[in-house]
Amino acid sequence: MIFRRRSLARVSIFSVLICIAVYLFTSNLDSSTSVTDIQSYLKNHDSLGAGKSVSSKYKYETKNLDSVTVQSFLNGDANVQKFFATYFDLLQDNKCSYPLKQRMVLDDSGKPKIDPVYFIAQESDDVSEEKLLSLFEFNDEFVNDLTIKHKNVISNMPSYTPTFYKGKGYAIVGGGKYSWFSFLAVKSLRKLGANLPVEIILPTASDYEPLLCEELLPKLNAKCVQMENVFGKEVLEKMNLTGYQLKGLALLASSFKDVFLLDSDSYAVTNPEPIFTSQLYKEFKMITWPDFWRRTDSPLYYKIAGIDVKNNMVRHLNDVWTDLDLIDPNRETKNIRTDIAFHDRENTLQDWSTESGEMLIDKNVHFKSLLLALYYNADGPFCYHPLLSQGGAGEGDKETFVAGANYFKLPYYQVYKRPDKTYGFWNHLNTWEHGAIVQYDPLTDYENIKKIQQRIKTDSKDPNFQYDYNKYFIEGNPVSSSKPMFYHCHDPKFDPFFLFEEKKMYVRKDGEVIDQKRRILGEDWPRGSIDLELSLWSMADEYICRKKLDFAIFRGKDHTVFCEQFIPKQLRFLRESGKFIEDHYDPNYIHEHFEGTNDLEAGKGDSL
């Protein structure tokens, strides 16, 4: 009877705890959150008893790791799997207990529905501490919970620097339709003379396609890497990461020490390989590219992470060189919370926000940055992603990698030349939209920034000098002095059948499609090394139509009409318009080239 009473008591206490947990969870939801959402979250976020600093539980066995070869790493080394499993357990034990109700409602693609979205893009925009705190409401339970768990993750993170990562190369997340995009990305690199090996990272065993992994990639000095082999299937299933959360895992699954992570829809238009051996990369060990927007990280992120944000201004946006007395001689008289941009203050991340479609990183130097970024992404969609963006355009994994580096005070260089957009097509809202984000060569950018520094130094000798960020860093760092390196074709992605079926490359007039073609990627391609749009369609013709290769995502499509009727006309249009563009290209009309009309009768100097 004593045993039975104690058992019942334990069951009762456990039941009460479960009820409390469910109450706390559901009190943070709203009526539009589905039961499926709740069940899914509870299944993967068992936080009862979590958040305790139990460092004795997380013992990282490292003595055998130094003997791990690249091949054994890729095949699934037991020592490596045990090492990462310990860290993954730490992340699971410190899951966020108070998912944000504002992000628990999902859109049609299964991603958090973000509303409102903030498009804060100007130097003059208010991004002070007070303003940023007003963008999103984080309750005390959320902040206190993450503060404890962030500290636990940091305290129990391994201090080991891996030796099993070797060499240089590219990593691209594949799987499903992304395997096709990845293949195009590899082909684009090779067309430009980029020769370093490529690893296509596959999230699950079902993503393995013999056509891609055994026939096509080996001929291109590329291979498939299966995450389940590297980390173990059971561990990955427990992590339950999807979508852009997978990029953090992909970086750790790649065998390269110096790895260039590319989104599968980010295509090179200039050979990026000189960056690997550049002085810029040797100095910073991590290179990132900017997004269009100002940084909107919540000040509460810094509180949660235990980062001491000082009450002093240390820069203006990303100008870290100019004397502050030249930038703002009256800064000391201003209210630090309302009149100074929060991310101009010491120990914060600097503007602009980051676009994570491209990133080069030394994983030995930044191993802890990547481990922390993985934590931010594992608990990302309902917790850290909104904390780091607050509905800023593009909310997702994009700030997690630089946040990891900033936490550990490790260096990184973010390209100063802001991205551009190539137009265009009409989206589902019948709105004229860009087809790609243009990102620029960091080596050219770094040289331009040195010239800008010297220009400011010279101009500041004038007693009437007035600092003007826009004059020096925007107008003074123009497209004409920059070199395009990547076209991030994020929407629409290059699914040739989708583009064909949806008539994306046709002109619309009064909301109706007319029989007049146009380019989706604009007409500025002569400044790069390749006509990317023609190149992509030529690859579709070669591999889908001429070689008739059986890509899984194109099964069931009407290959006859596509290959015999559409493709010949599409290639003819691209070749004719491409020749016209090349013959009439005028570097004085760059922005017009981004939005050209493809009018083959236009005169030289006109928008083409």
Coordinates of C-alpha atoms in Angstrom, one line a residue, residues 23-473:
Y23 CA -1.7 25.9 -19.4
L24 CA 1.5 28.0 -19.8
F25 CA 1.8 26.9 -23.4
T26 CA -1.8 27.4 -24.4
S27 CA -2.1 30.7 -22.6
N28 CA 0.5 32.0 -25.0
L29 CA -1.5 31.0 -28.1
D30 CA -4.5 32.5 -29.8
S31 CA -7.6 31.1 -31.4
S32 CA -6.1 30.8 -34.8
T33 CA -3.5 28.3 -33.6
S34 CA -4.4 24.8 -34.7
V35 CA -4.5 21.7 -32.5
T36 CA -1.9 20.2 -34.8
D37 CA 0.4 23.1 -34.1
I38 CA 0.1 22.6 -30.4
Q39 CA 0.6 18.8 -30.6
S40 CA 3.6 19.1 -32.9
Y41 CA 5.2 21.7 -30.6
L42 CA 4.7 19.8 -27.4
K43 CA 6.0 16.6 -29.0
N44 CA 9.3 18.2 -29.9
H45 CA 9.6 20.6 -26.9
D46 CA 9.5 18.5 -23.7
S47 CA 10.8 21.3 -21.4
L48 CA 9.7 19.9 -18.0
G49 CA 12.8 20.0 -15.9
A50 CA 14.8 21.6 -18.6
G51 CA 16.8 24.8 -18.2
K52 CA 18.8 23.5 -15.3
S53 CA 22.6 24.0 -15.4
V54 CA 23.6 20.3 -15.4
S55 CA 27.0 20.4 -17.0
S56 CA 27.9 16.9 -15.8
K57 CA 25.4 15.5 -18.2
Y58 CA 27.2 17.0 -21.3
K59 CA 30.5 15.2 -21.5
Y60 CA 32.2 15.7 -24.9
E61 CA 34.4 12.8 -25.7
T62 CA 37.1 14.3 -27.9
K63 CA 40.2 12.1 -27.4
N64 CA 39.5 10.1 -30.6
L65 CA 38.4 13.0 -32.8
D66 CA 41.8 14.1 -33.9
S67 CA 42.3 10.8 -35.8
V68 CA 39.0 11.1 -37.8
T69 CA 39.6 11.3 -41.5
V70 CA 37.4 13.2 -44.0
Q71 CA 36.0 9.9 -45.4
S72 CA 35.2 8.5 -42.0
F73 CA 33.5 11.8 -41.1
L74 CA 31.3 11.6 -44.2
N75 CA 30.6 7.9 -43.8
G76 CA 29.4 8.4 -40.2
D77 CA 32.2 8.2 -37.6
A78 CA 30.9 7.0 -34.3
N79 CA 33.1 9.4 -32.3
V80 CA 31.9 12.4 -34.3
Q81 CA 28.2 11.3 -34.0
K82 CA 28.6 11.0 -30.2
F83 CA 30.2 14.4 -30.0
F84 CA 27.4 16.2 -31.9
A85 CA 24.7 14.1 -30.2
T86 CA 25.8 15.4 -26.9
Y87 CA 25.5 19.0 -28.1
F88 CA 22.2 18.3 -29.8
D89 CA 20.9 16.9 -26.4
L90 CA 21.9 20.2 -24.8
L91 CA 19.8 22.1 -27.3
Q92 CA 16.9 19.8 -26.9
D93 CA 17.1 20.2 -23.1
N94 CA 17.0 23.9 -23.4
K95 CA 14.2 24.4 -25.8
C96 CA 12.1 27.6 -25.5
S97 CA 9.1 27.0 -23.2
Y98 CA 7.1 30.0 -24.3
P99 CA 6.8 30.0 -28.1
L100 CA 5.6 33.3 -29.4
K101 CA 1.9 33.2 -30.3
Q102 CA 2.5 35.8 -33.0
R103 CA 4.5 33.1 -34.9
M104 CA 2.5 30.0 -34.1
V105 CA 0.1 30.7 -37.0
L106 CA 1.5 29.1 -40.2
D107 CA 1.1 30.2 -43.8
D108 CA 0.3 27.9 -46.7
S109 CA 3.9 26.8 -47.0
G110 CA 4.1 25.8 -43.3
K111 CA 6.2 28.7 -42.2
P112 CA 5.3 31.2 -39.5
K113 CA 3.0 33.9 -40.8
I114 CA 4.7 37.2 -40.3
D115 CA 2.5 40.2 -39.9
P116 CA 3.3 43.0 -39.8
V117 CA 6.5 43.0 -41.9
Y118 CA 8.8 46.0 -41.5
F119 CA 10.6 47.4 -44.5
I120 CA 13.1 49.7 -42.7
A121 CA 15.7 50.6 -45.3
Q122 CA 16.8 54.2 -44.9
E123 CA 19.7 55.8 -43.0
S124 CA 17.2 58.3 -41.5
D125 CA 14.8 55.7 -40.2
D126 CA 14.3 55.5 -36.5
V127 CA 16.0 52.4 -35.2
S128 CA 16.7 53.6 -31.6
E129 CA 16.4 51.4 -28.6
E130 CA 13.0 52.7 -27.8
K131 CA 11.7 52.3 -31.3
L132 CA 13.0 48.7 -31.6
L133 CA 11.4 47.8 -28.3
S134 CA 8.1 48.9 -29.7
L135 CA 8.2 46.6 -32.8
F136 CA 7.3 43.4 -31.0
E137 CA 6.1 42.4 -27.6
F138 CA 8.1 39.7 -25.7
N139 CA 6.5 38.8 -22.4
D140 CA 8.6 38.4 -19.2
E141 CA 8.2 34.6 -19.1
F142 CA 9.7 34.4 -22.6
V143 CA 12.6 36.6 -21.8
N144 CA 13.4 35.0 -18.4
D145 CA 13.1 31.5 -19.9
L146 CA 15.4 32.2 -22.8
T147 CA 17.9 34.0 -20.5
I148 CA 18.3 30.9 -18.4
K149 CA 18.5 28.6 -21.4
H150 CA 20.9 30.7 -23.4
K151 CA 23.3 30.8 -20.5
N152 CA 23.0 27.0 -20.1
V153 CA 23.8 26.4 -23.8
I154 CA 26.9 28.7 -23.6
S155 CA 28.0 27.2 -20.3
N156 CA 27.8 23.6 -21.6
M157 CA 29.1 24.2 -25.1
P158 CA 32.2 22.2 -26.1
S159 CA 35.5 24.1 -26.1
Y160 CA 37.0 21.7 -28.6
T161 CA 38.3 23.0 -32.0
P162 CA 37.7 20.3 -34.6
T163 CA 40.5 18.8 -36.7
F164 CA 38.2 16.6 -38.8
Y165 CA 37.3 19.5 -41.2
K166 CA 39.8 19.7 -44.0
G167 CA 40.4 21.7 -47.2
K168 CA 38.3 24.3 -49.1
G169 CA 35.1 24.0 -51.0
Y170 CA 31.4 24.8 -51.4
A171 CA 28.4 23.5 -49.6
I172 CA 24.8 23.7 -50.9
V173 CA 21.7 22.2 -49.3
G174 CA 19.9 19.9 -51.7
G175 CA 17.0 17.5 -51.5
G176 CA 13.8 17.4 -53.6
K177 CA 13.5 20.3 -56.0
Y178 CA 16.6 21.9 -54.3
S179 CA 18.8 19.2 -55.8
W180 CA 17.9 20.5 -59.3
F181 CA 18.7 24.1 -58.2
S182 CA 21.9 22.8 -56.6
F183 CA 23.0 21.1 -59.8
L184 CA 22.5 24.3 -61.7
A185 CA 24.6 26.2 -59.0
V186 CA 27.4 23.7 -59.5
K187 CA 27.3 24.0 -63.3
S188 CA 27.3 27.8 -63.0
L189 CA 30.5 27.7 -60.8
R190 CA 32.2 25.4 -63.3
K191 CA 31.3 27.5 -66.3
L192 CA 33.1 30.4 -64.6
G193 CA 36.3 28.4 -63.9
A194 CA 35.7 27.7 -60.3
N195 CA 37.3 24.3 -59.6
L196 CA 37.1 23.7 -55.8
P197 CA 35.0 20.7 -54.8
V198 CA 31.3 21.0 -54.0
E199 CA 29.3 19.1 -51.4
I200 CA 25.5 18.9 -51.9
I201 CA 24.1 18.3 -48.4
L202 CA 21.0 16.1 -48.3
P203 CA 18.8 16.3 -45.2
T204 CA 17.3 12.8 -45.5
A205 CA 18.1 9.5 -47.2
S206 CA 15.0 9.9 -49.3
D207 CA 16.6 13.0 -50.9
Y208 CA 19.3 10.8 -52.5
E209 CA 19.0 10.7 -56.3
P210 CA 21.3 8.2 -58.1
L211 CA 21.1 10.3 -61.2
L212 CA 22.5 13.4 -59.4
C213 CA 24.8 11.7 -56.8
E214 CA 26.3 8.9 -58.9
E215 CA 26.2 10.2 -62.5
L216 CA 26.2 14.0 -62.7
L217 CA 28.0 15.4 -59.7
P218 CA 31.1 13.1 -59.8
K219 CA 31.9 14.5 -63.3
L220 CA 31.9 18.0 -61.8
N221 CA 34.2 17.4 -58.8
A222 CA 31.1 17.3 -56.6
K223 CA 29.4 14.8 -54.3
C224 CA 26.3 14.2 -52.2
V225 CA 26.7 14.3 -48.4
Q226 CA 24.0 12.7 -46.4
M227 CA 23.3 14.4 -43.1
E228 CA 21.9 11.1 -41.7
N229 CA 25.3 9.5 -42.3
V230 CA 27.3 12.3 -40.6
F231 CA 25.1 12.8 -37.6
G232 CA 23.0 9.7 -37.4
K233 CA 19.3 9.3 -38.4
E234 CA 17.9 9.1 -34.9
V235 CA 19.7 12.3 -33.8
L236 CA 18.4 14.2 -36.8
E237 CA 14.9 13.1 -36.3
K238 CA 15.0 14.3 -32.7
M239 CA 16.3 17.7 -33.9
N240 CA 13.4 18.0 -36.4
L241 CA 14.8 20.9 -38.4
T242 CA 13.3 21.9 -41.7
G243 CA 13.7 24.6 -44.4
Y244 CA 16.2 27.4 -43.7
Q245 CA 16.9 25.9 -40.3
L246 CA 18.9 23.2 -42.1
K247 CA 21.7 25.6 -43.3
G248 CA 23.3 25.6 -39.8
L249 CA 23.4 21.8 -39.9
A250 CA 24.7 21.8 -43.4
L251 CA 27.7 23.9 -42.4
L252 CA 28.5 21.4 -39.7
A253 CA 27.9 18.4 -42.0
S254 CA 30.2 19.7 -44.7
S255 CA 33.7 18.2 -44.5
F256 CA 35.4 21.5 -45.5
K257 CA 37.3 23.7 -43.1
D258 CA 36.9 26.7 -45.3
V259 CA 33.4 26.4 -46.6
F260 CA 31.5 28.7 -49.0
L261 CA 27.8 28.1 -48.1
L262 CA 25.5 28.9 -51.0
D263 CA 21.7 28.8 -51.2
S264 CA 20.8 26.4 -54.0
D265 CA 19.2 29.3 -55.9
S266 CA 22.2 31.6 -55.6
Y267 CA 24.2 31.4 -58.9
A268 CA 27.7 32.8 -59.4
V269 CA 28.2 35.2 -62.2
T270 CA 31.8 35.9 -61.3
N271 CA 34.3 33.3 -60.1
P272 CA 34.3 33.6 -56.3
E273 CA 37.4 31.4 -55.7
P274 CA 40.0 34.2 -55.4
I275 CA 38.2 35.1 -52.1
F276 CA 39.5 31.9 -50.5
T277 CA 43.1 33.0 -50.8
S278 CA 42.6 36.7 -50.3
Q279 CA 44.1 38.9 -47.6
L280 CA 40.5 39.9 -46.7
Y281 CA 39.5 36.4 -45.8
K282 CA 42.8 35.7 -44.0
E283 CA 42.1 38.7 -41.8
F284 CA 38.4 38.2 -41.1
K285 CA 37.8 34.4 -41.4
M286 CA 34.1 35.0 -42.2
I287 CA 32.5 37.0 -45.1
T288 CA 28.8 37.7 -45.3
W289 CA 26.6 39.7 -47.7
P290 CA 24.1 42.4 -46.7
D291 CA 20.3 42.5 -47.1
F292 CA 18.4 45.6 -48.2
W293 CA 17.2 46.5 -44.7
R294 CA 18.3 48.1 -41.5
R295 CA 19.0 45.9 -38.5
T296 CA 16.0 45.4 -36.3
D297 CA 17.2 42.9 -33.7
S298 CA 15.4 43.4 -30.4
P299 CA 17.4 45.0 -27.6
L300 CA 16.0 42.1 -25.5
Y301 CA 18.1 39.7 -27.5
Y302 CA 21.2 41.2 -26.0
K303 CA 19.7 41.0 -22.5
I304 CA 18.9 37.4 -23.0
A305 CA 22.3 36.6 -24.4
G306 CA 24.0 38.5 -21.5
I307 CA 25.7 40.9 -23.9
D308 CA 26.5 44.2 -22.2
V309 CA 25.3 46.9 -24.6
K310 CA 27.1 50.1 -23.6
N311 CA 25.5 53.6 -23.5
N312 CA 27.9 55.0 -26.0
M313 CA 27.9 55.4 -29.8
V314 CA 30.9 53.6 -31.5
R315 CA 30.0 54.0 -35.2
H316 CA 27.4 55.1 -37.7
L317 CA 25.8 52.2 -39.4
N318 CA 28.8 50.2 -40.7
D319 CA 31.2 53.1 -40.8
V320 CA 33.7 51.9 -38.1
W321 CA 36.6 54.1 -39.3
T322 CA 35.5 57.7 -39.3
D323 CA 36.2 59.8 -36.1
L324 CA 32.9 60.1 -34.1
D325 CA 33.5 63.8 -33.6
L326 CA 33.2 64.1 -37.4
I327 CA 30.1 61.9 -37.6
D328 CA 28.2 63.5 -34.8
P329 CA 29.9 66.1 -32.6
N330 CA 26.7 66.5 -30.6
R331 CA 26.2 62.8 -29.8
E332 CA 27.0 63.2 -26.1
T333 CA 24.0 65.6 -25.6
K334 CA 21.5 63.2 -27.2
N335 CA 19.2 60.8 -25.4
I336 CA 20.9 57.4 -25.9
R337 CA 17.6 55.5 -25.9
T338 CA 15.7 57.7 -28.3
D339 CA 18.1 59.7 -30.5
I340 CA 20.9 57.2 -31.2
A341 CA 20.5 54.1 -33.5
F342 CA 20.6 51.1 -31.1
H343 CA 23.0 49.2 -33.4
D344 CA 25.5 52.1 -33.4
R345 CA 26.2 51.3 -29.8
E346 CA 29.1 49.2 -28.4
N347 CA 28.8 45.4 -28.4
T348 CA 25.8 45.4 -30.8
L349 CA 25.7 43.9 -34.3
Q350 CA 26.4 46.6 -36.9
D351 CA 24.1 47.6 -39.7
W352 CA 23.0 46.5 -42.3
S353 CA 21.0 43.3 -41.8
T354 CA 22.5 40.1 -43.3
E355 CA 21.3 38.1 -46.4
S356 CA 22.4 34.5 -45.7
G357 CA 22.2 33.1 -49.2
E358 CA 26.0 33.3 -49.4
M359 CA 28.6 33.0 -46.7
L360 CA 32.3 32.0 -46.6
I361 CA 33.6 30.9 -43.2
D362 CA 36.6 29.3 -41.5
K363 CA 34.9 26.6 -39.4
N364 CA 37.8 26.1 -37.0
V365 CA 37.9 29.8 -36.1
H366 CA 34.2 30.1 -36.0
F367 CA 33.2 26.7 -34.7
K368 CA 31.5 28.1 -31.6
S369 CA 29.8 30.7 -33.8
L370 CA 28.3 27.9 -35.8
L371 CA 27.3 25.9 -32.7
L372 CA 25.5 29.0 -31.3
A373 CA 23.9 29.7 -34.7
L374 CA 22.6 26.2 -34.7
Y375 CA 21.0 26.8 -31.3
Y376 CA 19.4 30.0 -32.6
N377 CA 18.0 28.1 -35.6
A378 CA 16.9 25.0 -33.7
D379 CA 14.7 27.3 -31.6
G380 CA 14.3 29.7 -34.5
P381 CA 10.8 30.1 -36.0
F382 CA 8.9 30.6 -32.8
C383 CA 11.7 32.2 -30.7
Y384 CA 15.1 33.4 -31.9
H385 CA 14.2 34.4 -35.5
P386 CA 11.5 36.9 -34.3
L387 CA 13.9 38.0 -31.5
L388 CA 16.6 38.8 -34.1
S389 CA 14.4 40.4 -36.7
Q390 CA 11.0 41.4 -35.1
G391 CA 9.2 41.1 -38.4
G392 CA 12.0 42.9 -40.3
A393 CA 11.8 41.8 -44.0
G394 CA 13.3 38.4 -44.6
E395 CA 12.9 37.1 -41.0
G396 CA 14.5 33.7 -40.6
D397 CA 18.0 32.2 -40.2
K398 CA 19.7 35.2 -41.8
E399 CA 20.9 37.0 -38.6
T400 CA 21.9 33.8 -36.6
F401 CA 25.4 33.4 -38.0
V402 CA 26.6 36.9 -37.5
A403 CA 24.9 36.9 -34.1
G404 CA 27.0 33.8 -33.2
A405 CA 30.2 35.5 -34.3
N406 CA 29.3 38.7 -32.5
Y407 CA 28.6 36.9 -29.2
F408 CA 32.1 35.4 -29.2
K409 CA 33.6 38.7 -30.4
L410 CA 35.0 37.0 -33.5
P411 CA 35.7 39.0 -36.6
Y412 CA 33.7 39.0 -39.8
Y413 CA 33.5 41.2 -42.9
Q414 CA 30.1 42.1 -44.3
V415 CA 30.2 43.5 -47.9
Y416 CA 29.5 47.3 -47.9
K417 CA 28.0 47.5 -51.3
R418 CA 24.3 47.1 -50.8
P419 CA 22.5 44.6 -53.0
D420 CA 20.5 45.5 -56.1
K421 CA 17.5 43.9 -57.7
T422 CA 17.0 42.7 -61.2
Y423 CA 13.5 42.9 -62.7
G424 CA 11.3 41.3 -63.5
F425 CA 8.1 39.5 -63.5
W426 CA 4.6 39.9 -62.2
N427 CA 3.9 38.1 -59.0
H428 CA 0.7 36.4 -57.8
L429 CA -0.6 39.8 -56.7
N430 CA 0.0 41.2 -60.2
T431 CA 2.8 43.4 -58.8
W432 CA 5.9 44.1 -60.8
E433 CA 8.7 42.3 -58.9
H434 CA 12.4 41.6 -58.9
G435 CA 13.7 38.2 -60.1
A436 CA 17.0 38.2 -58.3
I437 CA 19.1 39.8 -55.6
V438 CA 22.5 41.0 -57.0
Q439 CA 25.4 40.5 -54.5
Y440 CA 28.8 42.0 -55.2
D441 CA 32.5 40.9 -55.1
P442 CA 33.9 41.5 -51.6
L443 CA 37.4 42.0 -52.8
T444 CA 36.4 44.9 -55.1
D445 CA 34.2 46.1 -52.3
Y446 CA 37.1 46.1 -49.8
E447 CA 39.3 48.2 -52.1
N448 CA 36.4 50.6 -52.7
I449 CA 36.0 51.0 -48.9
K450 CA 39.7 51.8 -48.5
K451 CA 39.3 54.6 -51.1
I452 CA 36.2 55.9 -49.3
Q453 CA 38.1 56.0 -46.0
Q454 CA 40.9 58.0 -47.7
R455 CA 38.3 60.3 -49.3
I456 CA 36.7 61.1 -45.9
K457 CA 40.2 61.7 -44.4
T458 CA 41.1 64.1 -47.1
D459 CA 37.7 65.9 -47.2
S460 CA 37.6 66.3 -43.4
K461 CA 40.5 68.7 -43.5
D462 CA 38.2 71.3 -44.9
P463 CA 36.9 73.4 -41.9
N464 CA 33.4 73.3 -43.5
F465 CA 33.4 69.5 -43.7
Q466 CA 30.0 67.9 -42.9
Y467 CA 29.8 64.1 -42.6
D468 CA 27.3 62.5 -45.1
Y469 CA 27.0 58.7 -44.9
N470 CA 24.9 58.6 -48.1
K471 CA 27.4 60.6 -50.0
Y472 CA 30.4 58.4 -49.1
F473 CA 29.0 54.9 -48.6

